[in-house]
Coordinates of C-alpha atoms and ligand atoms in Angstrom, one line a residue:
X1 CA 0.0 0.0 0.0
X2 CA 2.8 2.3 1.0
X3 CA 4.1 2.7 -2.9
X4 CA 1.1 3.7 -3.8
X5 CA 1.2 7.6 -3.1
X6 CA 5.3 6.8 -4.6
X7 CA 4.0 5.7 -7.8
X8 CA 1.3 7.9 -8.3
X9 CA 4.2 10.7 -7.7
X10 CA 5.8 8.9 -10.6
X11 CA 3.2 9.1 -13.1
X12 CA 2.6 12.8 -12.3
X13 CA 6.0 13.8 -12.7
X14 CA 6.0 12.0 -16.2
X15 CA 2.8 13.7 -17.6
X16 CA 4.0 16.7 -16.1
X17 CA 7.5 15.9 -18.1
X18 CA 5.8 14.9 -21.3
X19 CA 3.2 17.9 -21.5
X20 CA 6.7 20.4 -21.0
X21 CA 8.3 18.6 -23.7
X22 CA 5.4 19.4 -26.1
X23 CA 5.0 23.0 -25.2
X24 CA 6.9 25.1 -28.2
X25 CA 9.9 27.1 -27.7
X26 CA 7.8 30.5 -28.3
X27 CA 10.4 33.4 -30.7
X28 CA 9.1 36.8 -30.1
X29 CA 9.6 38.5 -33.3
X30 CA 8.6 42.4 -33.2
X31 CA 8.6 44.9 -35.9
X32 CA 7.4 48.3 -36.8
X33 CA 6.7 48.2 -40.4
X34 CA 3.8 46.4 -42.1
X35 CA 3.1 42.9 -42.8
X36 CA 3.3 43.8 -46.8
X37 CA 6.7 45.3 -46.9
X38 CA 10.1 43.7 -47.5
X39 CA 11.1 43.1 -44.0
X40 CA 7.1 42.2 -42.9
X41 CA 7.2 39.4 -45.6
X42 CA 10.6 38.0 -44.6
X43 CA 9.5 37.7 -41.0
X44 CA 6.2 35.9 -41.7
X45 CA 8.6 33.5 -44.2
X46 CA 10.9 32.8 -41.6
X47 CA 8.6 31.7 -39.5
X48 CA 7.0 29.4 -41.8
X49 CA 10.2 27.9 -42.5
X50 CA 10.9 27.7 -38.8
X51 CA 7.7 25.9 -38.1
X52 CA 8.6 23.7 -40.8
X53 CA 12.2 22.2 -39.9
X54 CA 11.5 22.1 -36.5
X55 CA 8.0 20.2 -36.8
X56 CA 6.9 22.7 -34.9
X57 CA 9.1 22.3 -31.9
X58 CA 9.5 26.2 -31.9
X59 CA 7.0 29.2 -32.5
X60 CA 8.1 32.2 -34.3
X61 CA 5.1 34.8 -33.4
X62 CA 5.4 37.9 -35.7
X63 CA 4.2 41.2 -34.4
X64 CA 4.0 43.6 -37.0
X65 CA 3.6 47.4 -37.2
X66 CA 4.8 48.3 -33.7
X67 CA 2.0 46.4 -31.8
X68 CA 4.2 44.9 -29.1
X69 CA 7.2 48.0 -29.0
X70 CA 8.2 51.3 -30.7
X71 CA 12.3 51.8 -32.3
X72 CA 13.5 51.9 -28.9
X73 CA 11.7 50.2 -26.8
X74 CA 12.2 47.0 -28.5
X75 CA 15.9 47.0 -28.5
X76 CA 15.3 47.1 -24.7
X77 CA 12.2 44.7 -24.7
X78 CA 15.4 42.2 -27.2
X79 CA 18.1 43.3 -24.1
X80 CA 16.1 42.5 -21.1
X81 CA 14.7 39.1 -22.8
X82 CA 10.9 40.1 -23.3
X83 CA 11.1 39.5 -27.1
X84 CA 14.0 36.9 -28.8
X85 CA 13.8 38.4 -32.2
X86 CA 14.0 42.1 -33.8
X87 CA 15.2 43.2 -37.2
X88 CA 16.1 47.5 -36.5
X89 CA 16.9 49.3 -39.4
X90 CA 20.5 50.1 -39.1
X91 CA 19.6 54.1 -38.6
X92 CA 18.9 52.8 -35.0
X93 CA 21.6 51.3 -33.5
X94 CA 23.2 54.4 -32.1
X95 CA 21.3 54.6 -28.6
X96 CA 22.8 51.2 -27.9
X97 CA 25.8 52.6 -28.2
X98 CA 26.8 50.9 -31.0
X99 CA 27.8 54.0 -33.9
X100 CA 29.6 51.5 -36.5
X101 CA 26.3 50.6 -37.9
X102 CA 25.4 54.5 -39.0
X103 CA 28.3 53.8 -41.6
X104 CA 25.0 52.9 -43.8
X105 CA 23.4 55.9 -43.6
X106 CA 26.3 58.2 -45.7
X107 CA 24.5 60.0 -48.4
X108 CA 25.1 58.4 -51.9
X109 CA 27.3 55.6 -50.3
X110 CA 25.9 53.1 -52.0
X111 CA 25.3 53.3 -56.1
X112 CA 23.1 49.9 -55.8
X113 CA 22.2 46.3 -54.0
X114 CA 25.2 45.4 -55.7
X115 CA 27.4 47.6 -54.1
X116 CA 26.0 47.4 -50.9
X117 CA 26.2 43.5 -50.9
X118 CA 29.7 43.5 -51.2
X119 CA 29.5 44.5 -47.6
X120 CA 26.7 43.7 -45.6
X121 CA 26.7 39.9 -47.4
X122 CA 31.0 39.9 -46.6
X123 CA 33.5 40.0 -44.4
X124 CA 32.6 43.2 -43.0
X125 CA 28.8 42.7 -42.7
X126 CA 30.0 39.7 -40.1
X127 CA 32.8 41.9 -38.6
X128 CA 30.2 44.3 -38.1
X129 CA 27.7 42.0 -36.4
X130 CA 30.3 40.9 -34.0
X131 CA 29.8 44.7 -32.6
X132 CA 26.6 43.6 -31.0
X133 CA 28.2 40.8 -28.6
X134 CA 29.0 43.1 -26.0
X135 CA 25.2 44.1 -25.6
X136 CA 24.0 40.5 -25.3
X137 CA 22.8 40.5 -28.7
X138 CA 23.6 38.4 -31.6
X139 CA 22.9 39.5 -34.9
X140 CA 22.1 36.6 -37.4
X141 CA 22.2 38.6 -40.9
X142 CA 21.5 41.7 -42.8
X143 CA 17.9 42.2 -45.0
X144 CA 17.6 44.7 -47.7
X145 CA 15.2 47.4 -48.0
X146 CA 16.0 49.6 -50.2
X147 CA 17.0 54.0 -51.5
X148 CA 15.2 56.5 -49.7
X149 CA 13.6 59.2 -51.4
X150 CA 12.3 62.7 -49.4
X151 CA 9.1 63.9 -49.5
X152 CA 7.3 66.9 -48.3
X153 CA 4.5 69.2 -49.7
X154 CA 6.9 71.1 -51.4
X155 CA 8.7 69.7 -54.8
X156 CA 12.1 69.2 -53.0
X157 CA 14.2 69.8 -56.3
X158 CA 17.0 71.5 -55.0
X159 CA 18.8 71.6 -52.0
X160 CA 17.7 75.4 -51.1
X161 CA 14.2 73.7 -51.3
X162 CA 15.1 72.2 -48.0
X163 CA 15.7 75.3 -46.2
X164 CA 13.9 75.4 -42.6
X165 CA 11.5 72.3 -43.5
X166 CA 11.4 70.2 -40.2
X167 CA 12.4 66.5 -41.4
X168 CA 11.5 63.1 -39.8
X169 CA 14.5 61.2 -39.3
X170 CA 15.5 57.7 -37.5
X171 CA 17.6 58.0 -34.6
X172 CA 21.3 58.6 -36.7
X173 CA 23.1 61.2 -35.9
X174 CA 24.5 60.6 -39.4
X175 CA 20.8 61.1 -40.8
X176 CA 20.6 64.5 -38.9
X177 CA 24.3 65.8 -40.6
X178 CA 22.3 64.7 -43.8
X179 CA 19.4 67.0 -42.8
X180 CA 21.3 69.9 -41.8
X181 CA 23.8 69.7 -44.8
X182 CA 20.2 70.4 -46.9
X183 CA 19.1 73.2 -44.8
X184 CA 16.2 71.7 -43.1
X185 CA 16.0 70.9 -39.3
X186 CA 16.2 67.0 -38.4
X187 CA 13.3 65.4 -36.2
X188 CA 13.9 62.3 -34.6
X189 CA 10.6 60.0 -34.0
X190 CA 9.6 56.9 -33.7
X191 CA 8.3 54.9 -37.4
X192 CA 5.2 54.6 -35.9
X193 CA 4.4 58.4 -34.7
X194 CA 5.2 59.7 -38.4
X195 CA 2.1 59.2 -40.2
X196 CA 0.1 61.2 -37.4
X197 CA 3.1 64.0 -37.3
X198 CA 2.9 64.2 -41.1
X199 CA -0.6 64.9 -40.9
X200 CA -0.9 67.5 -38.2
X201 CA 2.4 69.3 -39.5
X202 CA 4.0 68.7 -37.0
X203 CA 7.1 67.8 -39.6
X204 CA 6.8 68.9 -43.1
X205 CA 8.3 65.7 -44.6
X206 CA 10.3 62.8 -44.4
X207 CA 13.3 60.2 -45.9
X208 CA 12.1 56.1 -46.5
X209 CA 11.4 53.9 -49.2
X210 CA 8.6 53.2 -51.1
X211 CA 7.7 50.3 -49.4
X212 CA 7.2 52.0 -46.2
X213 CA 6.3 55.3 -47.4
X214 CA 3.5 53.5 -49.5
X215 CA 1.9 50.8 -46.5
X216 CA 2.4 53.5 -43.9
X217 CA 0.0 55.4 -46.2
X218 CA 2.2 58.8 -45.9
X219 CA 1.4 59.1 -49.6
X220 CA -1.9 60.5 -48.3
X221 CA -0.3 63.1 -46.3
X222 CA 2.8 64.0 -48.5
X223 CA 2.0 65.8 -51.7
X224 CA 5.6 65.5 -53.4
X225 CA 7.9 62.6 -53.6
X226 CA 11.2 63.0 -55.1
X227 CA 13.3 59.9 -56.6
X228 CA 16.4 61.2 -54.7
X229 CA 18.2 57.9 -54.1
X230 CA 20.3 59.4 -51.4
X231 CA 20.9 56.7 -49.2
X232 CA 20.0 53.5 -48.1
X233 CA 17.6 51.4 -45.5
X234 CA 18.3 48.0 -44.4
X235 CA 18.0 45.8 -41.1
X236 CA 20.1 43.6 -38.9
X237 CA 18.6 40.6 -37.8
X238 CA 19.1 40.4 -34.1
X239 CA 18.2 38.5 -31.2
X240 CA 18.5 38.2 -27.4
X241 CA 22.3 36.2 -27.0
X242 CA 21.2 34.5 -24.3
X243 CA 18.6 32.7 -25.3
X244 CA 19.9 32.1 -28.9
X245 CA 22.9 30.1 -26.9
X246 CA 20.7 28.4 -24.4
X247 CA 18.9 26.9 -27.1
X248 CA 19.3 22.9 -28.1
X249 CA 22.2 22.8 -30.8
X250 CA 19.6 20.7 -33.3
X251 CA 16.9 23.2 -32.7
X252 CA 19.8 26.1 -33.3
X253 CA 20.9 24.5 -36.6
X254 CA 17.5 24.4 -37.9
X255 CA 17.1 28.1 -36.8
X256 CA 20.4 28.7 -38.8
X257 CA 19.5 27.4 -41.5
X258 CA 16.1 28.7 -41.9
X259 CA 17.7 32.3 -41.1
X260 CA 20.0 31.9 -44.3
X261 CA 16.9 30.9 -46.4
X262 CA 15.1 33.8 -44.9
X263 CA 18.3 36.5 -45.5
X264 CA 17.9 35.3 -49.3
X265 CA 13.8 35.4 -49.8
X266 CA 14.3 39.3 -48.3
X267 CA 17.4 40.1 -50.4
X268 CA 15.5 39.2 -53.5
X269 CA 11.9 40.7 -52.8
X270 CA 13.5 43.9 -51.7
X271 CA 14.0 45.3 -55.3
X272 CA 10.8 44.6 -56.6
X273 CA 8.5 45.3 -53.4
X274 CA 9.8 48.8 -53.5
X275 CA 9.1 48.9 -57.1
X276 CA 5.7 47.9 -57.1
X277 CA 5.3 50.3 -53.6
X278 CA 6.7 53.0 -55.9
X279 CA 3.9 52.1 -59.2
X280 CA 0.9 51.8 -56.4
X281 CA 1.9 55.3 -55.1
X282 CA 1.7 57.2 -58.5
X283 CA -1.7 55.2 -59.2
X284 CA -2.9 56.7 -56.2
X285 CA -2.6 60.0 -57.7
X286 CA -2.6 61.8 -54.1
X287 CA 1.3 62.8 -54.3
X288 CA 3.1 63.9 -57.5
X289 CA 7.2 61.8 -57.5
X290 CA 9.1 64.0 -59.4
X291 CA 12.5 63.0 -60.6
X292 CA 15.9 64.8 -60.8
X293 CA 17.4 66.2 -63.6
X294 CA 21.6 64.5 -63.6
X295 CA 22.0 68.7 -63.0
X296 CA 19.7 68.7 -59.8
X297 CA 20.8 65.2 -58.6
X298 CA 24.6 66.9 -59.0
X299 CA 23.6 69.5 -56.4
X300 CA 22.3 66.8 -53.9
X301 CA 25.2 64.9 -54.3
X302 CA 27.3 68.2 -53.6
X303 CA 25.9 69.5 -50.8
X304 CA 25.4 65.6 -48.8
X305 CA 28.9 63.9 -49.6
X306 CA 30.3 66.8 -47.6
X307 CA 29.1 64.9 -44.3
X308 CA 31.1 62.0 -45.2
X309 CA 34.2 64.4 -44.9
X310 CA 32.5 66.4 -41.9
X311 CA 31.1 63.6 -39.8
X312 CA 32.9 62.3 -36.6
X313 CA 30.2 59.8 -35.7
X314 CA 31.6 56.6 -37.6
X315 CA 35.6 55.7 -37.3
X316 CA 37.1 57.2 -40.6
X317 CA 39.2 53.9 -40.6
X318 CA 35.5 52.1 -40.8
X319 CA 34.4 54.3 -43.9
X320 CA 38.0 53.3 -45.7
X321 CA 37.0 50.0 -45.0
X322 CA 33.6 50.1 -46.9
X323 CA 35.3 52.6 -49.4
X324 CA 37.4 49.0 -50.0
X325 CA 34.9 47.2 -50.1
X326 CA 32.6 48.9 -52.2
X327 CA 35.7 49.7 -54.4
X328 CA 35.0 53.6 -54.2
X329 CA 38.7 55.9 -54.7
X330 CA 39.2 57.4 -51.2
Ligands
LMR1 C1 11.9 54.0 -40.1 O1 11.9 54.3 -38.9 O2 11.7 54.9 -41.0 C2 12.3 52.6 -40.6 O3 13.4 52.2 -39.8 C3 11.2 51.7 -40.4 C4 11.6 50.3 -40.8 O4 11.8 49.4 -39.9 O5 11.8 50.1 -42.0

């Protein structure tokens, strides 16, 4: 009679066992943009590909369009363990205190995906990465967006266009040299706050791609768009270092590998997502995109290389690097 109230303990320690072993390993995966957008589809396919090789051991859970955090609160929310998974734009790296990552946002840096590739899908793109460590974060890979153009409710044709316009910018101190070297006066907010600010005038304009100027509907607030090309959004793929390592090797291969899938499905959408953003906003009639003359665009690139030679934000001996990389003449 006595082993009874033993074995029973035995049985309810294995049920209690088994039901943990079939509980998923939940990912936390926040975001700010939209679903429909580059970075929004290459979430939803990792997770699908997740769910997949893992047989559903682990649970990517997408939250789009800043539902869980805002830019800075979700690099905190990744630091403190709330949320595994993020993907920031590299404009927003600086309040961690990691600068490096503003090399990205030099005007007219970049002539293409091609050019940019040769870093963030090299050497340097991991060497960068490595930067992250010392904040317990990892970062996995790097996901295209794409060129930003401005737009206001001026035509911005020229730089003297710019002159006293308040500007929306992401947290770079790099993007505000940008702002001032046109003349206008840089705003820092957060993505999800611009929309609103557009509309009550609270900034006159901002900097993005299509993609998210289109799905964040700004093109319904903004009556110019101009095809300025002037510098370049993309996103690291981070998560919380702790957890990433505490996770069981098989489970982390499969993660791996899914990851690299993933970084290829966003580097290939990219392109074309921004292109078809770019079509929808001109079929929407509601803002005019004007392009640059090579004489205007020569005047852009005049007045915004100088903060590559004025800027003390990023190590000079960083920007050689890329320079190298890219295979620009220093
Ligand atoms: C922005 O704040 O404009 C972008 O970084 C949003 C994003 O994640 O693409």
């Amino acid at each position: 009679m006595k082993r009874l109230p033993v074995l029973l303990g035995l049985v309810v320690a294995t049920l209690i066992f088994a039901a943990n072993a079939a509980e998923p390993i939940v990912i936390k995966f926040s975001h700010v943009v939209a679903p429909d957008t580059p970075k929004g589809k290459a979430a939803n396919y990792f997770q699908k590909l997740v769910a997949e090789r893992t047989q559903g051991k682990v649970k990517v859970e997408v939250y789009p369009n800043s539902q869980l955090y805002k830019d800075k609160e979700e690099l905190e929310a990744l630091q403190m363990g709330v949320v595994q998974m993020l993907a920031p734009s590299l404009a927003k790296f600086g309040p961690l205190g990691v600068r490096e990552f503003e090399v990205f946002d030099l005007p007219y840096l970049f002539d293409g995906y091609n050019s940019l590739h040769q870093v963030t899908q090299g050497s340097l793109g991991k060497e960068l990465l490595k930067k992250l460590e010392s904040k317990g974060i990892l970062g996995l890979g790097f996901w295209d967006n794409g060129f930003k153009q401005m737009s206001a409710n001026k035509p911005l044709k020229m730089p003297a266009d710019f002159k006293g316009l308040k500007l929306r910018i992401q947290s770079s101190k790099i993007l505000d040299a940008q702002m001032r070297a046109l003349g206008a006066n840089p705003q820092v907010m957060a993505f999800s706050e611009v929309y609103q600010a557009l509309q009550t005038g609270v900034v006159d304009g901002t900097e993005n791609p299509p993609s998210n100027f289109y799905t964040q509907k700004m093109h319904e607030v903004q009556k110019y768009l101009t095809l300025s090309d002037h510098g370049y959004l993309g996103y690291a793929v981070i998560v919380n270092k702790k957890f990433w390592e505490g996770l069981p090797p098989n489970i982390r291969v499969a993660m791996e590998k899914s990851m690299e899938e993933a970084t290829r499905y966003a580097n290939e959408i990219a392109k074309q997502e921004n292109d078809n953003a770019l079509d929808q906003v001109k079929a929407s009639g509601k803002t005019e995109v004007l392009t640059l003359t090579p004489a205007e665009k020569a005047t852009w690139r005049k007045a915004l290389l100088t903060v590559h030679e004025t800027q003390d934000r990023v190590p000079q001996e960083l920007i050689t690097k890329v320079y190298q990389a890219i295979g620009l003449k220093q």
